[in-house]
Short mmCIF file of C-alpha atoms and ligand atoms in Angstrom, two decimals:
data_model
loop_
_atom_site.label_atom_id
_atom_site.label_comp_id
_atom_site.label_asym_id
_atom_site.label_seq_id
_atom_site.Cartn_x
_atom_site.Cartn_y
_atom_site.Cartn_z
CA MET E 1 185.98 54.84 -88.31
CA ILE E 2 187.94 57.36 -90.44
CA GLY E 3 189.69 56.22 -93.68
CA SER E 4 189.92 57.30 -97.37
CA VAL E 5 187.39 55.16 -99.26
CA THR E 6 189.61 55.25 -102.68
CA THR E 7 191.17 51.76 -103.43
CA ARG E 8 194.82 51.96 -104.26
CA TYR E 9 197.06 49.15 -105.47
CA ALA E 10 200.48 48.17 -104.74
CA SER E 11 202.25 45.10 -105.49
CA ASP E 12 202.25 42.59 -102.72
CA GLY E 13 205.88 41.79 -103.73
CA CYS E 14 205.92 38.01 -103.62
CA ASP E 15 203.64 36.72 -106.47
CA HIS E 16 203.52 40.27 -108.18
CA GLU E 17 199.53 40.32 -107.99
CA PRO E 18 198.40 43.77 -107.11
CA ALA E 19 197.34 43.95 -103.48
CA PRO E 20 194.58 46.60 -102.90
CA ILE E 21 195.23 49.01 -100.35
CA LEU E 22 192.02 49.46 -98.30
CA SER E 23 190.93 51.82 -95.60
CA VAL E 24 189.93 50.44 -92.20
CA GLU E 25 186.36 51.20 -92.88
CA GLN E 26 186.38 49.59 -96.17
CA VAL E 27 187.75 46.34 -94.64
CA GLN E 28 185.32 46.46 -91.71
CA ARG E 29 182.37 46.73 -93.95
CA TYR E 30 183.73 44.14 -96.49
CA LEU E 31 184.02 41.45 -93.55
CA ILE E 32 180.63 42.42 -92.04
CA GLU E 33 179.04 41.82 -95.50
CA ARG E 34 180.47 38.25 -95.41
CA VAL E 35 179.31 37.22 -91.82
CA LEU E 36 177.45 33.92 -91.69
CA PRO E 37 176.01 33.90 -88.03
CA VAL E 38 176.29 30.60 -86.07
CA ALA E 39 172.82 28.88 -86.41
CA GLY E 40 172.86 26.23 -83.65
CA LYS E 41 171.03 27.00 -80.36
CA GLU E 42 171.21 25.52 -76.98
CA VAL E 43 169.44 26.29 -73.82
CA VAL E 44 171.36 27.13 -70.62
CA ALA E 45 170.56 27.86 -67.27
CA THR E 46 170.17 31.69 -66.56
CA GLU E 47 173.10 32.02 -64.31
CA THR E 48 175.33 30.22 -66.74
CA ALA E 49 174.22 32.53 -69.60
CA LEU E 50 176.73 35.60 -69.20
CA GLY E 51 178.32 36.71 -72.20
CA ARG E 52 176.08 34.27 -74.50
CA VAL E 53 173.98 35.65 -77.44
CA LEU E 54 170.21 35.36 -76.66
CA ALA E 55 168.67 33.17 -79.64
CA GLU E 56 164.89 34.08 -79.58
CA ASP E 57 163.10 37.09 -78.03
CA GLN E 58 162.08 36.73 -74.74
CA ARG E 59 158.63 38.04 -73.30
CA SER E 60 157.46 38.45 -69.73
CA LEU E 61 154.18 36.81 -68.94
CA MET E 62 153.84 38.86 -65.73
CA ASN E 63 153.72 42.55 -64.62
CA ILE E 64 156.74 43.63 -62.58
CA PRO E 65 155.95 44.76 -60.08
CA GLY E 66 153.20 42.06 -59.85
CA ALA E 67 151.14 44.56 -57.89
CA ASP E 68 151.35 48.11 -56.31
CA ASN E 69 153.96 47.75 -53.29
CA SER E 70 155.65 49.84 -50.95
CA ALA E 71 159.15 51.57 -52.21
CA MET E 72 159.83 52.46 -48.41
CA ASP E 73 159.75 51.45 -44.87
CA GLY E 74 156.68 53.62 -43.71
CA TYR E 75 153.08 53.92 -43.50
CA ALA E 76 150.37 52.98 -45.98
CA LEU E 77 147.30 55.32 -46.00
CA ALA E 78 144.51 56.33 -48.25
CA SER E 79 145.75 59.88 -49.58
CA ARG E 80 142.12 61.44 -49.16
CA ASP E 81 142.73 61.22 -45.47
CA ILE E 82 145.73 63.40 -45.51
CA GLU E 83 144.53 66.06 -48.17
CA ARG E 84 145.47 69.14 -46.31
CA ALA E 85 148.58 70.67 -44.48
CA GLY E 86 149.16 69.65 -40.99
CA GLU E 87 149.74 66.72 -38.84
CA PHE E 88 147.34 63.96 -38.86
CA ARG E 89 147.14 61.33 -36.23
CA LEU E 90 145.97 57.82 -37.49
CA VAL E 91 145.62 54.64 -35.49
CA VAL E 92 148.04 51.88 -36.93
CA SER E 93 145.48 48.99 -37.91
CA GLN E 94 147.77 46.52 -39.09
CA ARG E 95 151.35 45.35 -40.02
CA ILE E 96 152.57 44.30 -43.59
CA ALA E 97 156.10 42.87 -44.05
CA ALA E 98 157.52 42.06 -47.35
CA GLY E 99 155.91 38.65 -48.56
CA GLN E 100 152.90 39.00 -46.49
CA VAL E 101 149.38 40.12 -47.82
CA GLY E 102 147.45 42.25 -45.84
CA GLN E 103 143.60 42.96 -44.94
CA PRO E 104 141.78 45.71 -46.79
CA LEU E 105 142.52 49.19 -45.23
CA ALA E 106 140.29 50.11 -42.43
CA PRO E 107 138.91 53.73 -43.19
CA GLY E 108 140.74 56.51 -41.55
CA THR E 109 143.69 54.16 -40.39
CA ALA E 110 147.18 53.64 -41.44
CA VAL E 111 149.14 50.45 -42.00
CA ARG E 112 152.67 49.79 -40.85
CA ILE E 113 154.39 48.71 -44.13
CA PHE E 114 158.15 47.73 -45.20
CA ALA E 115 159.79 47.84 -48.64
CA GLY E 116 158.44 45.49 -51.01
CA ALA E 117 155.30 44.64 -49.33
CA TRP E 118 152.05 44.79 -51.52
CA LEU E 119 149.73 47.73 -50.45
CA PRO E 120 146.66 46.47 -48.93
CA PRO E 121 143.20 47.28 -50.91
CA GLY E 122 142.37 51.00 -50.16
CA ALA E 123 145.60 52.30 -49.72
CA ASP E 124 147.43 54.28 -52.25
CA THR E 125 150.29 56.52 -50.73
CA VAL E 126 153.10 55.54 -48.44
CA ALA E 127 154.47 58.21 -45.90
CA MET E 128 158.22 57.46 -45.17
CA GLN E 129 158.87 56.37 -41.69
CA GLU E 130 161.53 58.98 -41.43
CA HIS E 131 158.93 61.66 -41.82
CA CYS E 132 156.36 60.04 -39.19
CA ARG E 133 156.32 60.07 -35.47
CA ILE E 134 154.83 57.22 -33.20
CA GLU E 135 152.97 58.28 -30.07
CA PRO E 136 153.05 56.41 -26.80
CA ASP E 137 149.44 55.28 -27.35
CA GLY E 138 150.82 53.45 -30.60
CA THR E 139 149.27 56.00 -33.04
CA VAL E 140 151.11 57.28 -35.83
CA VAL E 141 151.46 61.23 -36.68
CA ILE E 142 152.15 62.01 -40.13
CA PRO E 143 152.62 65.39 -41.83
CA GLY E 144 150.22 66.25 -44.70
CA PRO E 145 149.36 66.80 -47.31
CA VAL E 146 150.81 63.71 -49.04
CA THR E 147 151.15 63.22 -52.73
CA ARG E 148 148.73 60.37 -53.98
CA GLY E 149 151.07 57.64 -54.77
CA ALA E 150 154.02 58.81 -53.37
CA ASN E 151 156.64 55.92 -52.42
CA VAL E 152 154.50 53.65 -54.24
CA ARG E 153 155.59 51.36 -57.19
CA ARG E 154 152.98 50.82 -59.52
CA ALA E 155 151.92 47.39 -60.68
CA GLY E 156 153.80 46.77 -64.39
CA GLU E 157 155.51 50.17 -64.05
CA ASP E 158 158.78 48.41 -64.94
CA VAL E 159 157.70 45.33 -67.18
CA ALA E 160 154.05 45.02 -68.47
CA ALA E 161 152.82 41.67 -69.03
CA GLY E 162 153.50 40.47 -72.51
CA ALA E 163 156.23 42.97 -73.05
CA CYS E 164 159.44 41.85 -74.74
CA ILE E 165 162.23 42.15 -72.26
CA LEU E 166 165.05 40.75 -74.42
CA ARG E 167 165.65 40.74 -78.01
CA ARG E 168 167.33 37.95 -79.96
CA GLY E 169 170.86 38.89 -80.66
CA THR E 170 171.61 40.60 -77.32
CA ARG E 171 174.91 39.73 -75.78
CA LEU E 172 173.70 38.90 -72.12
CA ARG E 173 175.11 41.12 -69.45
CA ALA E 174 174.53 40.60 -65.65
CA GLN E 175 171.99 43.00 -65.75
CA ASP E 176 170.03 41.21 -68.39
CA LEU E 177 170.52 37.99 -66.47
CA GLY E 178 168.81 39.68 -63.44
CA LEU E 179 165.96 41.06 -65.74
CA ALA E 180 165.23 37.33 -67.18
CA ALA E 181 165.31 36.13 -63.60
CA SER E 182 163.05 38.84 -62.45
CA VAL E 183 160.20 37.52 -64.71
CA GLY E 184 160.99 33.98 -63.70
CA LEU E 185 163.07 32.69 -66.56
CA ALA E 186 165.29 29.96 -65.29
CA ARG E 187 166.69 28.96 -68.64
CA LEU E 188 167.62 30.84 -71.71
CA PRO E 189 167.88 30.01 -75.45
CA VAL E 190 171.41 31.17 -76.74
CA PHE E 191 173.27 30.53 -79.87
CA ARG E 192 176.10 27.96 -79.43
CA ARG E 193 179.49 29.55 -78.97
CA LEU E 194 181.57 30.23 -82.02
CA ARG E 195 184.47 27.74 -82.35
CA VAL E 196 187.86 29.30 -83.56
CA ALA E 197 191.04 27.49 -84.50
CA LEU E 198 194.29 29.43 -83.91
CA LEU E 199 197.16 28.41 -85.88
CA SER E 200 200.62 29.98 -85.39
CA THR E 201 203.14 29.69 -88.33
CA GLY E 202 206.84 30.51 -87.97
CA ASN E 203 210.02 28.59 -88.16
CA GLU E 204 211.23 30.71 -84.92
CA LEU E 205 208.23 29.94 -82.69
CA VAL E 206 208.47 27.96 -79.44
CA GLU E 207 205.82 27.47 -76.87
CA PRO E 208 206.52 29.05 -73.39
CA GLY E 209 207.68 26.37 -70.95
CA ALA E 210 210.36 25.09 -73.78
CA ALA E 211 213.91 26.33 -73.83
CA LEU E 212 214.86 28.81 -76.49
CA ARG E 213 217.73 28.19 -78.76
CA PRO E 214 219.38 31.01 -80.83
CA GLY E 215 217.36 32.72 -83.27
CA GLN E 216 213.94 31.17 -81.57
CA ILE E 217 211.23 33.66 -79.96
CA TYR E 218 208.20 32.59 -77.90
CA ASN E 219 204.89 32.20 -79.21
CA SER E 220 202.89 35.06 -77.71
CA ASN E 221 200.12 35.64 -80.46
CA LEU E 222 198.47 32.07 -79.56
CA TYR E 223 198.10 33.18 -75.94
CA MET E 224 196.96 36.81 -76.74
CA LEU E 225 194.47 35.75 -79.26
CA ALA E 226 193.21 33.07 -77.11
CA GLY E 227 192.54 35.61 -74.59
CA LEU E 228 190.85 37.95 -76.96
CA LEU E 229 188.46 35.31 -78.02
CA GLN E 230 187.47 34.23 -74.56
CA GLY E 231 186.70 38.01 -73.83
CA LEU E 232 184.35 37.57 -76.67
CA GLY E 233 182.74 34.40 -75.54
CA CYS E 234 184.37 32.11 -78.21
CA GLU E 235 185.58 28.60 -77.40
CA TRP E 236 188.92 28.39 -79.16
CA PHE E 237 191.53 25.83 -79.73
CA SER E 238 195.01 25.80 -81.14
CA ALA E 239 195.26 24.14 -84.29
CA GLY E 240 199.06 23.69 -83.68
CA TRP E 241 202.30 25.37 -84.97
CA VAL E 242 203.44 25.19 -88.42
CA PRO E 243 206.95 25.87 -89.69
CA ASP E 244 207.36 27.83 -92.89
CA ASP E 245 206.69 24.87 -95.07
CA PRO E 246 203.86 24.90 -97.95
CA THR E 247 202.80 21.36 -97.47
CA GLN E 248 202.58 21.48 -93.54
CA THR E 249 200.90 24.99 -93.69
CA HIS E 250 198.43 23.57 -96.38
CA GLU E 251 197.40 20.40 -94.10
CA ALA E 252 197.09 22.36 -91.02
CA LEU E 253 194.75 24.79 -92.42
CA ALA E 254 192.74 22.14 -94.17
CA ARG E 255 192.56 20.31 -90.72
CA ALA E 256 191.80 23.43 -88.83
CA ALA E 257 188.85 24.42 -90.99
CA GLU E 258 187.05 20.84 -90.66
CA ALA E 259 186.95 21.59 -86.59
CA ALA E 260 186.21 25.19 -86.49
CA ASP E 261 183.58 27.91 -87.74
CA LEU E 262 186.51 30.31 -88.10
CA VAL E 263 190.19 29.86 -88.83
CA ILE E 264 192.65 32.55 -87.46
CA ALA E 265 196.63 32.45 -88.43
CA THR E 266 199.00 34.93 -87.37
CA GLY E 267 201.88 35.42 -89.52
CA GLY E 268 202.70 34.20 -92.86
CA VAL E 269 200.27 36.83 -94.79
CA SER E 270 203.28 39.32 -95.38
CA VAL E 271 205.29 39.75 -98.68
CA GLY E 272 208.34 37.58 -97.83
CA GLU E 273 209.41 34.24 -99.49
CA GLU E 274 208.57 32.41 -96.07
CA ASP E 275 204.72 33.38 -95.91
CA HIS E 276 203.23 30.39 -96.99
CA VAL E 277 199.72 30.79 -95.71
CA LYS E 278 198.43 32.78 -98.59
CA ALA E 279 199.39 30.31 -101.00
CA ALA E 280 198.02 27.58 -99.10
CA ILE E 281 194.78 28.98 -98.60
CA ARG E 282 194.49 29.90 -102.30
CA ASP E 283 195.30 26.29 -103.15
CA ILE E 284 192.45 24.94 -100.85
CA GLY E 285 190.02 27.67 -101.06
CA HIS E 286 189.59 31.40 -101.82
CA LEU E 287 191.70 34.59 -100.44
CA ASP E 288 191.43 38.29 -100.46
CA LEU E 289 194.65 39.72 -99.43
CA TRP E 290 194.89 43.28 -98.51
CA ARG E 291 197.17 45.91 -97.40
CA VAL E 292 195.30 47.73 -94.97
CA ALA E 293 196.04 51.60 -94.77
CA VAL E 294 196.43 51.22 -90.77
CA LYS E 295 199.53 51.17 -88.70
CA PRO E 296 200.15 48.86 -87.08
CA GLY E 297 198.63 46.21 -89.12
CA LYS E 298 198.87 46.55 -92.91
CA PRO E 299 198.78 42.81 -94.27
CA LEU E 300 195.40 41.05 -93.69
CA ALA E 301 194.08 38.30 -95.28
CA PHE E 302 190.29 37.18 -95.64
CA GLY E 303 189.25 33.94 -97.27
CA ARG E 304 187.47 30.51 -97.04
CA ILE E 305 188.73 27.15 -96.56
CA GLY E 306 185.76 25.11 -98.00
CA ALA E 307 182.78 27.10 -96.14
CA THR E 308 184.87 28.14 -93.02
CA PRO E 309 186.07 31.59 -92.99
CA PHE E 310 189.39 32.62 -92.61
CA LEU E 311 191.33 35.46 -91.23
CA GLY E 312 195.22 35.94 -91.59
CA LEU E 313 196.79 38.41 -89.18
CA PRO E 314 200.20 40.13 -89.34
CA GLY E 315 202.80 38.10 -87.33
CA ASN E 316 203.86 41.27 -85.20
CA PRO E 317 202.08 40.68 -81.90
CA VAL E 318 201.01 44.51 -81.69
CA SER E 319 199.93 44.35 -85.37
CA ALA E 320 197.75 41.05 -84.60
CA PHE E 321 196.32 42.73 -81.44
CA VAL E 322 195.24 45.94 -83.18
CA THR E 323 194.08 44.17 -86.36
CA PHE E 324 192.01 41.86 -84.08
CA CYS E 325 190.52 44.87 -82.32
CA LEU E 326 189.42 46.66 -85.77
CA PHE E 327 188.70 43.74 -87.91
CA VAL E 328 188.34 40.22 -85.96
CA ARG E 329 186.22 41.68 -83.27
CA PRO E 330 183.25 43.15 -85.22
CA PHE E 331 183.31 40.00 -87.54
CA VAL E 332 183.33 37.51 -84.54
CA LEU E 333 180.80 39.37 -82.65
CA ARG E 334 178.42 39.31 -85.53
CA SER E 335 179.27 35.74 -86.25
CA GLN E 336 177.96 34.79 -82.84
CA GLY E 337 174.64 36.11 -83.74
CA ILE E 338 175.01 39.55 -82.06
CA VAL E 339 172.59 42.30 -83.43
CA CYS E 340 174.51 45.40 -83.48
CA GLY E 341 173.48 48.34 -81.22
CA GLN E 342 171.48 45.98 -78.79
CA GLY E 343 171.94 45.48 -75.17
CA GLY E 344 174.97 47.60 -75.26
CA ALA E 345 176.64 45.40 -77.76
CA ASP E 346 177.98 47.74 -80.72
CA THR E 347 180.10 45.63 -82.84
CA VAL E 348 181.92 48.51 -84.35
CA PRO E 349 183.75 50.15 -81.46
CA ARG E 350 182.84 53.59 -80.22
CA SER E 351 185.42 56.37 -79.35
CA PHE E 352 185.27 59.71 -77.47
CA PRO E 353 187.38 62.78 -77.89
CA VAL E 354 190.02 63.45 -75.45
CA VAL E 355 193.06 66.14 -75.34
CA ALA E 356 196.29 64.82 -76.39
CA GLY E 357 198.99 65.19 -73.81
CA PHE E 358 201.85 64.23 -76.53
CA GLU E 359 202.84 65.11 -80.11
CA TRP E 360 202.84 62.77 -82.87
CA SER E 361 204.49 63.10 -86.45
CA GLY E 362 201.90 60.70 -87.95
CA ALA E 363 202.12 57.86 -90.50
CA LYS E 364 201.60 59.83 -93.82
CA LYS E 365 199.38 57.10 -95.74
CA ARG E 366 197.88 55.00 -92.99
CA CYS E 367 195.64 55.53 -90.11
CA GLU E 368 197.69 55.06 -86.89
CA TYR E 369 196.37 53.40 -83.42
CA LEU E 370 198.89 54.50 -80.75
CA ARG E 371 198.66 52.60 -77.51
CA ALA E 372 197.32 55.21 -75.09
CA ARG E 373 196.27 55.97 -71.69
CA LEU E 374 194.33 58.47 -69.86
CA ARG E 375 195.39 60.70 -67.09
CA LEU E 376 193.78 63.06 -64.77
CA THR E 377 195.89 66.28 -64.58
CA GLU E 378 196.46 68.28 -61.28
CA ASN E 379 193.74 70.62 -62.57
CA GLY E 380 191.37 68.03 -63.12
CA ALA E 381 191.26 67.95 -66.67
CA THR E 382 191.63 64.44 -68.57
CA ILE E 383 194.56 63.91 -71.06
CA VAL E 384 195.51 61.10 -73.20
CA GLU E 385 199.17 60.02 -73.01
CA ILE E 386 201.22 57.42 -75.43
CA TYR E 387 203.56 54.84 -74.63
CA PRO E 388 207.05 55.84 -75.62
CA ASN E 389 207.71 52.87 -77.85
CA GLN E 390 205.09 52.16 -80.34
CA SER E 391 206.72 49.49 -82.38
CA SER E 392 204.59 46.62 -83.73
CA ALA E 393 206.64 44.36 -82.08
CA ALA E 394 206.67 45.85 -78.54
CA LEU E 395 203.65 44.23 -76.55
CA THR E 396 204.62 46.15 -73.53
CA SER E 397 202.76 48.97 -75.12
CA ALA E 398 199.69 47.29 -75.41
CA ALA E 399 200.19 45.76 -71.89
CA TRP E 400 200.58 49.36 -70.67
CA ALA E 401 197.77 51.01 -72.39
CA GLU E 402 193.97 51.47 -71.71
CA GLY E 403 193.06 51.97 -75.24
CA LEU E 404 194.12 53.23 -78.66
CA VAL E 405 194.36 56.83 -79.97
CA GLU E 406 193.34 57.04 -83.61
CA VAL E 407 195.36 59.28 -85.86
CA PRO E 408 193.75 59.63 -89.31
CA GLU E 409 195.75 58.96 -92.55
CA GLY E 410 197.70 62.33 -93.14
CA HIS E 411 197.45 63.91 -89.90
CA THR E 412 199.67 64.82 -86.96
CA VAL E 413 198.94 65.57 -83.17
CA ALA E 414 200.01 68.55 -81.54
CA HIS E 415 199.80 69.20 -77.82
CA GLY E 416 196.42 70.26 -76.61
CA GLN E 417 194.65 68.77 -79.77
CA THR E 418 191.67 66.81 -79.47
CA VAL E 419 191.94 63.32 -80.81
CA ARG E 420 189.90 60.16 -80.61
CA PHE E 421 190.43 57.62 -77.96
CA PHE E 422 188.94 53.97 -78.20
CA PRO E 423 188.74 52.73 -74.64
CA PHE E 424 189.79 48.82 -74.54
CA SER E 425 186.16 48.37 -73.10
CA GLU E 426 185.04 48.95 -76.61
CA LEU E 427 187.60 47.00 -78.42
CA LEU E 428 188.31 43.97 -76.03
CA SER E 429 184.59 42.72 -75.12
P1 AMP L 501 205.41 37.41 -90.37
O1 AMP L 501 204.42 38.04 -90.64
O2 AMP L 501 205.48 35.79 -90.33
O3 AMP L 501 206.49 37.86 -91.27
O4 AMP L 501 205.92 37.46 -88.80
C1 AMP L 501 206.48 39.01 -88.66
C2 AMP L 501 206.97 39.39 -87.12
O5 AMP L 501 206.12 38.50 -86.23
C3 AMP L 501 208.19 38.21 -87.12
O6 AMP L 501 209.22 39.17 -86.36
C4 AMP L 501 207.77 36.93 -86.36
O7 AMP L 501 208.66 36.65 -85.60
C5 AMP L 501 207.02 37.69 -85.48
N1 AMP L 501 205.97 36.58 -84.99
C6 AMP L 501 204.99 36.01 -85.93
N2 AMP L 501 204.28 34.98 -85.43
C7 AMP L 501 204.43 35.55 -84.00
C8 AMP L 501 203.99 34.82 -82.73
N3 AMP L 501 202.91 33.76 -82.81
N4 AMP L 501 204.33 35.09 -81.68
C9 AMP L 501 205.23 36.16 -81.81
N5 AMP L 501 205.77 36.72 -82.67
C10 AMP L 501 205.22 36.09 -83.75
MG1 MG L 502 206.78 34.45 -90.21
#
């Protein structure tokens, strides 16, 4: 990610300690260096292992395919029988369907064979059914020459016996489960799920389902963060809601830390007098508070309550969403034991260049992440557009979007300029 690497300082306004201003990249690096992956393992049925993180390398004890077999429905033969151009007429000496084992090929004959059936000893090539003609007397006419080995899947060409098929630290995808099953693995050792406590802070919060009184809002962050964590394969639980009160905040954080591998709070880490999370963590643990040079986002706290890591996200829902994508996601994925760059799981999101279909004046001192969507134009080009309301409180922007456009610190965007787009597939899973 782009960002300045110099550390600047500003007063955090509340307790008059300097709060360092860090770049996105600095914060990502800082957090990743502090990951302690879960150590606990469990063995689960392969069909239930989707999204779990493999805890041990998996080796195949067998070749895949197990033997030379036909890739097509057709006629198996010995290529030396059809070395020249022209038509060859062969007697069909046997029929082998998938799952059957044939007899050795009688010299000078062909075998009716179906996809997946093992080649009989003596056959080395398959002529596709579509290229062959059956005569009324039952013989088959095959056009020569055939290429030796055509339409044959060789024993072990996919997986050689003894090969490592899946590495420890891989987040298992559907194709990984299929691969494990293909070598006969009915169960897989995985790391236990990361257990995350979510704490909501603020006098104004009410849970959906209850009536709102004047001045109150519904707690949206809990529901959004619960969804984000489930998308990453975590277990989560609500550590409750606390009003803006130091004692209750302190108690709720301590309780959450006992039951969880990670505590995430939203709100209360800003500079206001009603922000009690910072003080509470400082009382019972250790806290680093930053102003991240990111918009939306800015206040972000990392600390420990005993041995349990703590992340404090901004209260504004879009700020919480973006900081989750940028900072919490890489931290959570690695805490689950994922090894970066393996099995398609890059814990730091990847972006790709797209042409801007919008203008943006840019935040001068912060890297911005705009809620954006791709659009195919009439002439077949792909451009990226942004939601008109980019307020950090407007969750509609995130719900509308397909990803985020990064505007580096000090930059503006003109129509037609190339910008970096992070699709949500890189940020939410
Ligand atoms: P804070 O960081 O506590 O100063 O909160 C900043 C803004 O985010 C305020 O407008 C809060 O009302 C709002 N906010 C805080 N927590 C939540 C939440 N759980 N759901 C929705 N909005 C919230
Ligand atoms: Mg608050």
